[in-house]
Coordinates of C-alpha atoms in Angstrom, one line a residue:
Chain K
X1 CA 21.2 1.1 17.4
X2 CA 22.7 4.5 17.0
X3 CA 23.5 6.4 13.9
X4 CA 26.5 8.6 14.2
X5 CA 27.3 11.3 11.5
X6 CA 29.8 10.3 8.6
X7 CA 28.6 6.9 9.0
X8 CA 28.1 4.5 6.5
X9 CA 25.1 2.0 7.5
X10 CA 23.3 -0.7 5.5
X11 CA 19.9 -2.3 6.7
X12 CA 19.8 -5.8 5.6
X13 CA 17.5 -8.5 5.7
X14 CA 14.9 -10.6 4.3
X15 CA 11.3 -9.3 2.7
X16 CA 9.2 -8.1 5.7
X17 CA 12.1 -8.2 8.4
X18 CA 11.5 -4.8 9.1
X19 CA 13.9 -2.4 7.2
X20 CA 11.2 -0.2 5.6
X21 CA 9.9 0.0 9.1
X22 CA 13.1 0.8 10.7
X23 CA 13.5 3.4 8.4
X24 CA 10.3 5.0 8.2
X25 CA 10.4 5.6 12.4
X26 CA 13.8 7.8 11.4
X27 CA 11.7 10.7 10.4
X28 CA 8.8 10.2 12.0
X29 CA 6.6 8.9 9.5
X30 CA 5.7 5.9 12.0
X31 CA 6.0 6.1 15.6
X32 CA 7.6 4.1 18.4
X33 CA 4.8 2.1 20.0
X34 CA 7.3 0.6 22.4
X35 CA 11.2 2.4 23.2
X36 CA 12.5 5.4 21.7
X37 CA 13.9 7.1 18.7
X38 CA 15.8 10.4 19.1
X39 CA 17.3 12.3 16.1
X40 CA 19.7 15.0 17.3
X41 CA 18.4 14.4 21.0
X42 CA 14.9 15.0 20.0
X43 CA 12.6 12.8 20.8
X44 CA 10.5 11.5 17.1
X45 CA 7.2 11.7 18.7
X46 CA 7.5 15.7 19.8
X47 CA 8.3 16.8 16.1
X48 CA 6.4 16.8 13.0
X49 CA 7.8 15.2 10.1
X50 CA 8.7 18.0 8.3
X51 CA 10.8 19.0 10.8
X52 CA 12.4 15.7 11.0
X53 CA 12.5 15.3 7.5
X54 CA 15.0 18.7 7.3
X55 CA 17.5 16.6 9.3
X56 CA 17.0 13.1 7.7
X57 CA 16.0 12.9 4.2
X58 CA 14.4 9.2 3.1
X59 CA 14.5 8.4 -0.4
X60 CA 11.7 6.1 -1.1
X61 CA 12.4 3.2 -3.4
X62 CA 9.9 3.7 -6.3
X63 CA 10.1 7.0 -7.6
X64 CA 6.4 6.3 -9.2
X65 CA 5.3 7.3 -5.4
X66 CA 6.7 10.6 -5.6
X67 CA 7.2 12.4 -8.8
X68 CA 4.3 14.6 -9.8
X69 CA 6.1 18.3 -11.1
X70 CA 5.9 18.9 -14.9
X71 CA 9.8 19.5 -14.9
X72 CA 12.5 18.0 -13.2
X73 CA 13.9 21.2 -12.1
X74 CA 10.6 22.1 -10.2
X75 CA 10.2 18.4 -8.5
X76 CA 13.8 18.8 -7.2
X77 CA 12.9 22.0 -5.9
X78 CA 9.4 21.0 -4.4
X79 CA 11.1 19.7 -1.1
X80 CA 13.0 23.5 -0.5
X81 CA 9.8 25.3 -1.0
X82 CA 7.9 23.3 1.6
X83 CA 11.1 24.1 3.7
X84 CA 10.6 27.4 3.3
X85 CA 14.1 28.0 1.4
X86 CA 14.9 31.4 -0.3
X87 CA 14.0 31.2 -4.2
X88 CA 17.3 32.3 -4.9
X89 CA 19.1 29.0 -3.0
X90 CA 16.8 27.0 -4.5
X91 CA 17.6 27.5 -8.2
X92 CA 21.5 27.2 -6.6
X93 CA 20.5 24.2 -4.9
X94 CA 18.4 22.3 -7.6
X95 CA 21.3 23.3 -10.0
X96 CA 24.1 21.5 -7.8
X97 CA 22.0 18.6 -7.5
X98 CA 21.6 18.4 -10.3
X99 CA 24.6 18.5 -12.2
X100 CA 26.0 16.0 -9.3
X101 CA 23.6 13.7 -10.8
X102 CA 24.0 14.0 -13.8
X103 CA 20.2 15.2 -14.3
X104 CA 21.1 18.6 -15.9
X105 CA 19.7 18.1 -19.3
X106 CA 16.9 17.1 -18.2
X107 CA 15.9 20.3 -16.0
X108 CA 13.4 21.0 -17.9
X109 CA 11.7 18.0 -19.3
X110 CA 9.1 16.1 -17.6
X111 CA 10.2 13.0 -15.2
X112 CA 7.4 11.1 -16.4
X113 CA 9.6 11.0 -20.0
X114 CA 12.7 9.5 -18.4
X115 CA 13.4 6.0 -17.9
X116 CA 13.4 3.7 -15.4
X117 CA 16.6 4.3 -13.5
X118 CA 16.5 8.1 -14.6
X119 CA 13.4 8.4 -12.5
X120 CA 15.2 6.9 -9.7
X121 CA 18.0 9.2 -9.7
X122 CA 15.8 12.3 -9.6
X123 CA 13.8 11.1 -7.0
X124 CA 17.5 10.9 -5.1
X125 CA 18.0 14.3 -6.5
X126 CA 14.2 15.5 -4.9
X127 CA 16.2 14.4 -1.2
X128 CA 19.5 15.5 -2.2
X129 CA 18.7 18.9 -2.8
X130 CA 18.2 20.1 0.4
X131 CA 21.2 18.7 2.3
X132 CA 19.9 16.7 4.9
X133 CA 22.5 15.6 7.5
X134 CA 21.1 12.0 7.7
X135 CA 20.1 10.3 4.4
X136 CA 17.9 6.8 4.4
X137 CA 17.9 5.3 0.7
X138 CA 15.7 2.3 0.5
X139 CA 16.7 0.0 -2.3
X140 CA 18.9 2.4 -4.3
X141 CA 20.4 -0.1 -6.5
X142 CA 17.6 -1.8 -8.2
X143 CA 16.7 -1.0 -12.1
X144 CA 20.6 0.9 -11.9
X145 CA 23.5 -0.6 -14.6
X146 CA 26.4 -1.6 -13.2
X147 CA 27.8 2.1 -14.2
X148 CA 25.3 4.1 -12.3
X149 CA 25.6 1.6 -9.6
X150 CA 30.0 2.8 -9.8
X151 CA 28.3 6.5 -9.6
X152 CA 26.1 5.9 -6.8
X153 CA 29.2 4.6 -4.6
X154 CA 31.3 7.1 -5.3
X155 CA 28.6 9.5 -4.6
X156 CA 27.9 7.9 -1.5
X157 CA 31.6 7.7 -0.2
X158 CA 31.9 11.6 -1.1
X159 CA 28.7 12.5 1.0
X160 CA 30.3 10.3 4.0
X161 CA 33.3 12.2 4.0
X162 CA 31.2 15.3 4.1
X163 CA 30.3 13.7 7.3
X164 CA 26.6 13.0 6.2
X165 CA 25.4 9.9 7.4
X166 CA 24.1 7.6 4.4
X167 CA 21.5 4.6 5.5
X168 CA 21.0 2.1 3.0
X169 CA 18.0 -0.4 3.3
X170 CA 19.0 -3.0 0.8
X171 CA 19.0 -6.8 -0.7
X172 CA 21.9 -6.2 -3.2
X173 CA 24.6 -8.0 -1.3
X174 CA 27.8 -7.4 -4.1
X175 CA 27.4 -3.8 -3.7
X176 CA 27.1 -3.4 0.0
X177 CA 30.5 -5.7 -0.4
X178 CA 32.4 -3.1 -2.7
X179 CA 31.4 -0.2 0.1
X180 CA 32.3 -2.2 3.2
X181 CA 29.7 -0.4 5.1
X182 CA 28.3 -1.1 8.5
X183 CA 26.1 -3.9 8.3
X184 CA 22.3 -4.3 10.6
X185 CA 21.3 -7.5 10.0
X186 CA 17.5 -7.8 10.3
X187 CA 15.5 -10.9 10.5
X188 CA 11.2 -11.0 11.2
X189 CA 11.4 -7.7 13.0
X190 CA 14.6 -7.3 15.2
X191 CA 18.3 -6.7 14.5
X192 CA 20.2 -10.0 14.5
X193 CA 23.9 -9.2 14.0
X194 CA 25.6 -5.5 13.9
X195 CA 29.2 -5.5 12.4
X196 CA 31.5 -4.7 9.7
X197 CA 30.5 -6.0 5.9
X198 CA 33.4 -8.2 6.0
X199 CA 32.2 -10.0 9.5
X200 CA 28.8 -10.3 9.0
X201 CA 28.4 -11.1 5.0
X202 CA 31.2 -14.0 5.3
X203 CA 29.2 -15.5 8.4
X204 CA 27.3 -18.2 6.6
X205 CA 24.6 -19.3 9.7
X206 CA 23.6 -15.0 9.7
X207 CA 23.5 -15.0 6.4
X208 CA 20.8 -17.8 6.2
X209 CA 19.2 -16.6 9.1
X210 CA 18.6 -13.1 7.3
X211 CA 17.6 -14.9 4.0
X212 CA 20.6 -13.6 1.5
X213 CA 23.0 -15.1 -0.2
X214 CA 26.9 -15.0 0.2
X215 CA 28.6 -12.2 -2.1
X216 CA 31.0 -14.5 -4.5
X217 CA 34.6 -13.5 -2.8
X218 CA 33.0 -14.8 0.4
X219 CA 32.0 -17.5 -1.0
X220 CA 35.4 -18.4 -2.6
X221 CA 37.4 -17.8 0.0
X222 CA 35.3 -19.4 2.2
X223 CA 36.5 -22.7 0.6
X224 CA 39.8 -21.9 0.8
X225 CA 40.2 -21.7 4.4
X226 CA 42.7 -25.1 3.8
X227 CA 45.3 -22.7 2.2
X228 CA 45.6 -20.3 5.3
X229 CA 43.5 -17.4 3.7
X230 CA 41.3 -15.4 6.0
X231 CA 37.5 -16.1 5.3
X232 CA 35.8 -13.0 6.3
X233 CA 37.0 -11.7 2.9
X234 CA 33.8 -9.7 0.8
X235 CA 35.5 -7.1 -1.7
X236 CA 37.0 -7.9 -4.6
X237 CA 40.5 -5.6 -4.0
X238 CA 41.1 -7.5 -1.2
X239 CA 40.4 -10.7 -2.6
X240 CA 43.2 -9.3 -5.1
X241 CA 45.7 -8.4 -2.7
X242 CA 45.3 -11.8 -0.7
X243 CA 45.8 -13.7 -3.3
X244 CA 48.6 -11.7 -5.2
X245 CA 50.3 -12.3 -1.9
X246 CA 49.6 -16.1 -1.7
X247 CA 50.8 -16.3 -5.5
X248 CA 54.1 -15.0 -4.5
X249 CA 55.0 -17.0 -2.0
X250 CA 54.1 -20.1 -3.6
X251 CA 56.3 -18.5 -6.2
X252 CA 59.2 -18.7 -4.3
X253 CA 58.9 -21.8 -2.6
X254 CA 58.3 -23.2 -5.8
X255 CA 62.2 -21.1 -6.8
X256 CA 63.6 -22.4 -3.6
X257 CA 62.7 -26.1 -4.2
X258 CA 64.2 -26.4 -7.7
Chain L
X1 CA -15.2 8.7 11.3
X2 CA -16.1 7.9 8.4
X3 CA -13.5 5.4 7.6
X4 CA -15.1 3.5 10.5
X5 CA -18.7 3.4 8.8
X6 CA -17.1 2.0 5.9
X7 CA -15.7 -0.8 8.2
X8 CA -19.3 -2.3 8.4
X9 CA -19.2 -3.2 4.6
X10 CA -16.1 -4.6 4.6
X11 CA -16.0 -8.2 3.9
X12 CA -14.6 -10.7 6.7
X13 CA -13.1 -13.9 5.7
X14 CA -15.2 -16.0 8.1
X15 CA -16.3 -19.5 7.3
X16 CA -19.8 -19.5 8.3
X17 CA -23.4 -21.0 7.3
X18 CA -23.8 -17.5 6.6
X19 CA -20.9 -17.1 4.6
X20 CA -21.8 -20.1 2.5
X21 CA -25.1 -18.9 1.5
X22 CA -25.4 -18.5 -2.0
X23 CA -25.1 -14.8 -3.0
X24 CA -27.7 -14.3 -5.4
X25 CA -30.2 -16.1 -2.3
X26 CA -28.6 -13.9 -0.2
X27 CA -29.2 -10.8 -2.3
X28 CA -33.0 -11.6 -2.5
X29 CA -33.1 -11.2 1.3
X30 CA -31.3 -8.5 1.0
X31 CA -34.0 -7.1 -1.7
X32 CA -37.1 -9.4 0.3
X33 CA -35.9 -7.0 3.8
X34 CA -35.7 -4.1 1.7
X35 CA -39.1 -3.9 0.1
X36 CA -41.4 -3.8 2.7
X37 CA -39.3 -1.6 4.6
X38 CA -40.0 1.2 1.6
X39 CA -43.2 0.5 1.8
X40 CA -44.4 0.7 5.2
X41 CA -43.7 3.4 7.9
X42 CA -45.2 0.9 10.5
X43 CA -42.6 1.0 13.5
X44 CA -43.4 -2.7 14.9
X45 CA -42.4 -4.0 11.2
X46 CA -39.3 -1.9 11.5
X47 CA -38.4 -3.0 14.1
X48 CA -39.2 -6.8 13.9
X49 CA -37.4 -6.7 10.3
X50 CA -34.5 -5.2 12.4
X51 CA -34.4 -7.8 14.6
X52 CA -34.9 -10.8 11.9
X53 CA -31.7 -9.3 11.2
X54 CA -29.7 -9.9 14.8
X55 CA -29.5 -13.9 14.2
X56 CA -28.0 -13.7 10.9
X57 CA -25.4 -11.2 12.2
X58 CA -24.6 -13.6 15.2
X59 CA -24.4 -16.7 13.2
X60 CA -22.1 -14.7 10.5
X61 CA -20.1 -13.5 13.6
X62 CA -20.2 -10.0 12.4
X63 CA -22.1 -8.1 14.8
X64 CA -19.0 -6.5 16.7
X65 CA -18.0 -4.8 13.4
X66 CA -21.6 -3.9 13.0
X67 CA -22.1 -2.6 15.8
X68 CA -18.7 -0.2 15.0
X69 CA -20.5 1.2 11.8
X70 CA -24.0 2.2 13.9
X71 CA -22.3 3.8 16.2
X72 CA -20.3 5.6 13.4
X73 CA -23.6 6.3 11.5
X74 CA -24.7 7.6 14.5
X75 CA -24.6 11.1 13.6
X76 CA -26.5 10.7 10.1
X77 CA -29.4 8.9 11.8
X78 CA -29.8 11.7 14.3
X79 CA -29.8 14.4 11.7
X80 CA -32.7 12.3 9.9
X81 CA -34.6 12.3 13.1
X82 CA -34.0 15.9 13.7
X83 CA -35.2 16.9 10.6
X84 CA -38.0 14.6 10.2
X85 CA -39.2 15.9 13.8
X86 CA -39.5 19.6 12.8
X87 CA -41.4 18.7 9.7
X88 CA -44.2 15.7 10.8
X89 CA -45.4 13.9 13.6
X90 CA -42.9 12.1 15.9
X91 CA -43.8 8.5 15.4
X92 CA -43.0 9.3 11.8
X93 CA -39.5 10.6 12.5
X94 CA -38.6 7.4 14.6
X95 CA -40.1 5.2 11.7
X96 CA -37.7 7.0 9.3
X97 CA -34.7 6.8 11.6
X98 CA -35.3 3.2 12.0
X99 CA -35.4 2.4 8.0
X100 CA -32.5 4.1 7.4
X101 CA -30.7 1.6 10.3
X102 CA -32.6 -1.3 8.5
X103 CA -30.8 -0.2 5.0
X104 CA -28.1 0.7 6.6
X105 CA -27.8 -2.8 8.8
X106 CA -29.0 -5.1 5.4
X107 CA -26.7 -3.9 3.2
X108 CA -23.8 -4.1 5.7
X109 CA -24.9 -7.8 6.7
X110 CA -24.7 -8.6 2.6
X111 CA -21.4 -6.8 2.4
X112 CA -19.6 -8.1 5.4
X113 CA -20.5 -11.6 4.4
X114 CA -20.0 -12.1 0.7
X115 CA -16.4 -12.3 -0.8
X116 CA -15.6 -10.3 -3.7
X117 CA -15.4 -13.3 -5.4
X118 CA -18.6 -14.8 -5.1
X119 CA -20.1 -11.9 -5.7
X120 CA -18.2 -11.9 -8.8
X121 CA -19.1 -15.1 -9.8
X122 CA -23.2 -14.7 -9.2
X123 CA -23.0 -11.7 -11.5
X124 CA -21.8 -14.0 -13.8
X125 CA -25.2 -15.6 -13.5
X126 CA -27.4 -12.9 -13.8
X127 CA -28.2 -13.5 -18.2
X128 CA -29.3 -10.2 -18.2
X129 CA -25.7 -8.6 -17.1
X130 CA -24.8 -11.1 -19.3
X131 CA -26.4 -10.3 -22.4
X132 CA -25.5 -6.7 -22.3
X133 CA -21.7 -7.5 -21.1
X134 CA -21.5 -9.4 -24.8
X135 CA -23.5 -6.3 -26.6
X136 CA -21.7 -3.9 -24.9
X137 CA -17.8 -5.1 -24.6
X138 CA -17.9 -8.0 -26.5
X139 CA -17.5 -10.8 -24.3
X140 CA -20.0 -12.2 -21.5
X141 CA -17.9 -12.0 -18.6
X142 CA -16.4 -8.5 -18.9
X143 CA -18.8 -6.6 -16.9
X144 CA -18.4 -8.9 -13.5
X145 CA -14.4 -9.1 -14.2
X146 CA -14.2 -5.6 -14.3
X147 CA -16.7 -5.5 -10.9
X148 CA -14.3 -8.2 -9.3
X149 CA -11.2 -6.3 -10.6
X150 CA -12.0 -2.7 -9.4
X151 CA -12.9 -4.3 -6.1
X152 CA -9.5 -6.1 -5.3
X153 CA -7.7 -3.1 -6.4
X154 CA -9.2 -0.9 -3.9
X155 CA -6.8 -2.3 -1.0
X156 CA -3.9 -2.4 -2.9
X157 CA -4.9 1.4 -4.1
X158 CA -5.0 2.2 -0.5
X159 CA -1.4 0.7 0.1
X160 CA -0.3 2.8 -2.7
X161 CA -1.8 6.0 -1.2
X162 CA -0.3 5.2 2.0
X163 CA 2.8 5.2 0.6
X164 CA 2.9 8.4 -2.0
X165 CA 1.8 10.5 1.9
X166 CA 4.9 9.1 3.1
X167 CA 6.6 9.9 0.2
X168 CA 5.4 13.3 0.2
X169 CA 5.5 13.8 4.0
X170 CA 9.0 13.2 3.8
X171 CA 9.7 16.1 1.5
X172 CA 8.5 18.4 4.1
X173 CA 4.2 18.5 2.4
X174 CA 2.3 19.0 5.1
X175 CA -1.3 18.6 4.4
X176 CA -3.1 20.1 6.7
X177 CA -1.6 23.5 6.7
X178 CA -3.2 26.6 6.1
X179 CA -6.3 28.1 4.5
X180 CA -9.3 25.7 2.7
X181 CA -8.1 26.7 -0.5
X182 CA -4.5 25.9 0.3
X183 CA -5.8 22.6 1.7
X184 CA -7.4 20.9 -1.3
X185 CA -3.8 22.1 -3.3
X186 CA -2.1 20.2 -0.8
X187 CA -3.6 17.0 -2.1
X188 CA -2.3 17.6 -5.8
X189 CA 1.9 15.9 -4.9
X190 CA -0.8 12.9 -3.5
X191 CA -3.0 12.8 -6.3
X192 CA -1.1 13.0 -9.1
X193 CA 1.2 9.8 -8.5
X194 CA -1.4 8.0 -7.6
X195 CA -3.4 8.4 -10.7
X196 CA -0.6 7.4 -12.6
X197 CA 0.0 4.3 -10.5
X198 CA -3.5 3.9 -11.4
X199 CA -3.4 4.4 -15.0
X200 CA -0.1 2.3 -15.4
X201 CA -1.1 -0.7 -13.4
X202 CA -4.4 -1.2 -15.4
X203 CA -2.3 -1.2 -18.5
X204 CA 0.0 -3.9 -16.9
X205 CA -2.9 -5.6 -16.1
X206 CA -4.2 -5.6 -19.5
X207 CA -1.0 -6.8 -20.8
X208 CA -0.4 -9.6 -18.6
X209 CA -4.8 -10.5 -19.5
X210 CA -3.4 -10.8 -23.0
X211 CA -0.9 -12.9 -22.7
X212 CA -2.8 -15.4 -21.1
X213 CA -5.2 -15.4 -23.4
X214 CA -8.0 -13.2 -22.0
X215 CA -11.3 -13.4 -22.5
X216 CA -10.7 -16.7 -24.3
X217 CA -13.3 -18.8 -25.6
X218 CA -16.9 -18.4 -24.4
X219 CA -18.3 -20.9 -21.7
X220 CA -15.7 -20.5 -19.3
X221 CA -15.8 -22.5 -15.8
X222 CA -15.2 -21.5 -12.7
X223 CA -12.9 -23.6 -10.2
X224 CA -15.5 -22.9 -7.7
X225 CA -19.6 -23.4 -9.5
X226 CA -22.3 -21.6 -7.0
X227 CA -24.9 -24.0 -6.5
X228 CA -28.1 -23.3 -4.8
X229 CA -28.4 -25.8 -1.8
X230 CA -31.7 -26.2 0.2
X231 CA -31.7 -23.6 2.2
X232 CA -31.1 -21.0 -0.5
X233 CA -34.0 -22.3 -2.0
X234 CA -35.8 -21.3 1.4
X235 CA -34.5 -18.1 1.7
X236 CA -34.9 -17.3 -2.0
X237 CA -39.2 -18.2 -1.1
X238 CA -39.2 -16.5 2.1
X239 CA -37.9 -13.6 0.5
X240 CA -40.0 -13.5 -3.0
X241 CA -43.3 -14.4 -0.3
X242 CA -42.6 -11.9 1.6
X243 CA -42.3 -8.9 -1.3
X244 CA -45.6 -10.6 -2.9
X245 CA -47.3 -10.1 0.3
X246 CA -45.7 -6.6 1.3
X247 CA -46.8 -5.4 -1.9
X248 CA -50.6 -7.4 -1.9
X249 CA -50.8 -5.9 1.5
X250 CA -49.6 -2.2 0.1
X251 CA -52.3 -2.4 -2.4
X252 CA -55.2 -3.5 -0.4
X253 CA -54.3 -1.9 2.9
X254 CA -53.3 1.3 4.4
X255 CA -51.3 0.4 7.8
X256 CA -50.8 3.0 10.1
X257 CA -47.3 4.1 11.8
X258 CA -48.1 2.8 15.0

């Protein structure tokens, strides 16, 4: 498996398959006890985690795990004072992050008083901060409405074409099928199918094999193979386009008969 | 190192004539071992009681994991021999060495070989932990719930912990960097969330004990009732003959070291 900057990547598979694993040997927080894991051409096991951690930022997927500061400002900037950043670029840096969240009211309150998904986003905000070139979000979409979810792609998309490369560890199958990432299938500890969203979400015996269900376009158009419409169809805008197409046509056969 | 001592009072999920024993039978041993051992210095008792034990830890099929904490105890039971050797006669300093491994060995035979459980559920017998459960909380049961709770939380607290290092190790902490002082601030991004993990989950917990009815009505049964077969009865005598004797022979005696 190889991870290339501006990529897009989510980890997918059923509980204990191995994601949170997978992801955890990307900074060095577990070891290889078998193979290799290299991040910039260095080898995992020659480099603390803090080191590693510089380069590829892991947002855990409760924030209960890691907030501890009495303000939000200060837990965003805990990460660039153990990196050893300038205090100046850190006030910079927490205040981008910030605002790109949209956290900055909430500088200086406690993240023990926000809710649920709030927490969540300044725990992103803890990783964001400090740039890293590779970032691993594990779970990022549960306890998020359907708005923040919007926010969260758009933010993701903007990082990619940054050319930072975004990892996702996740179950929610809908949104990895509005992003059309790459997909790593994972099933009882090894990768079962690498591909496109489209490919591998719309293959119904991977699916299974992975424990997840079929996002709704795949499985409409799935059934409506009969008509000539493509099957490996996950997104909902090109759902739309298909089938605006098909519409038209009948349209005009229909015209042309009468 | 220590971690490893704390192996040999782990429990093992074993299904042994040990295992079965009835807890409270077994805790007389336990106490029946004990006693004399406090109150003789003689080195063949020591010994033979030490040995007594060796069956019971092969028939339990514990003794590898025993073995683990002795050797991890190792460097406690020489500093009792050192310092018992400077300050009295020799035979003395191998007599106190050898009761520590006795106390150390009988209480890591009972804890090894009795689930939480049925520990839990002999407390429940005891009238006297009874009686001042109901003065005390209200309720009969509440002291050996709350023995059985806080001792199933313990490995879940240590997934927990686990978890908020790699949380923390991730944002670049590194614990064991500079001075002593330094060192023990380290620990505060650790200890912090996992108080509150702590502090929340008891409160879920006390929630979902509400609303099924907890402590209900008094006389509750158990799925499983402890029942003292035969040979509990034996062991229960063999341990309450040999206190009564130990301590007939304390008072009428004086038994030498060797």
């Amino acid at each position: 498996m190889k991870i290339d900057s501006g990529d897009f990547l989510a980890i997918m598979g059923e509980n204990g398959a191995g994601k949170t694993t997978l992801a955890k040997q990307l900074n060095g927080l577990l070891r290889p006890s078998l193979g290799k894991v290299t991040v910039d051409g260095d080898d995992t096991t020659k480099k603390s985690v803090a080191q590693l951690s510089r380069k590829v930022g892991i947002v855990f997927q409760n924030p209960d795990h890691l907030l501890f500061s009495e303000t939000v400002k200060e837990e965003v900037g805990f990460a660039l004072k153990n990196f050893g950043f300038e205090p100046g670029v850190i006030a910079k840096q927490v205040e981008r992050t910030l605002e790109a969240l949209d956290l900055a009211h909430y500088a200086d309150i406690s993240p023990f008083l926000l809710s649920g998904g709030e927490r969540k986003r300044v725990a992103l905000a803890a990783v964001l901060a400090w740039e890293p070139d590779y970032l691993i979000l594990d779970e990022p979409t549960i306890g998020q409405d359907y708005q923040q979810k919007e926010r969260l792609r758009d933010f993701i998309l903007q990082l990619n074409s940054q050319g930072k490369a975004v990892v996702m560890v996740t179950h929610d199958v809908e949104f990895v099928a509005e992003c059309n990432p790459k997909v790593v299938l994972m099933s009882r500890g090894r990768i079962v199918a690498q591909g496109q969203a489209d490919e591998v979400l719309s293959d119904g015996g991977l699916i299974e094999k992975a424990s997840l269900v079929k996002p709704q376009m795949a499985k409409l158009f799935s059934q409506l193979g009969e008509f000539g419409l493509p099957r490996d169809v996950v997104d909902v805008h090109r759902a739309k386009v298909l089938l605006e197409e098909k519409l038209l046509e009948v349209k005009v056969r229909v015209a042309q008969s009468s | 190192m220590s971690l490893r001592v704390l192996n040999g009072f782990k429990f093992s999920s074993l299904r042994t004539p040990v295992h079965r024993l009835d807890p409270r039978a077994k805790f007389m041993l336990v106490i029946g071992t004990i006693v004399p051992s406090l109150l003789f210095t003689n080195i063949y008792l020591l010994v033979g009681l030490l040995l007594v034990q060796v069956p019971l830890l092969l028939v339990g099929r514990v003794t590898r994991r025993w073995v683990q904490s002795l050797r991890a105890g190792v460097f406690l039971s020489a500093l009792i021999f050192v310092v018992n050797f400077f300050t009295g006669p020799l035979a003395n300093a191998v007599a106190l060495t050898l009761r520590f491994l006795l106390l150390m060995t009988t209480f890591s035979f009972f804890f090894m070989t009795t689930s939480p459980d049925d520990l839990g559920l002999a407390i429940d017998k005891v009238g006297f932990i009874r009686w001042l459960s109901r003065r005390w909380l209200g309720y009969p049961n509440a002291l050996s719930f709350t023995f059985t709770t806080a001792v199933r939380l313990v490995p879940t607290m240590a997934v927990d912990a686990q978890t908020v290092v790699d949380a923390q190790r991730s944002r670049g902490l590194e614990l064991d960097k500079g001075n002593l002082f330094r060192r023990v601030r380290n620990y505060i991004p650790i200890l912090i969330p996992l108080l509150l993990i702590a502090i929340r989950r008891s409160l879920e917990l006390a929630e979902a004990l509400e609303a099924r009815g907890f402590p209900g009505k008094e006389g509750r049964t158990s799925l499983f009732e402890l029942r003292f077969k035969p040979v509990d009865y034996a062991l229960l005598g063999m341990s309450l003959a040999g206190m009564a004797l130990s301590f007939w022979v304390f008072f009428h005696y004086r038994i030498p070291t060797i």
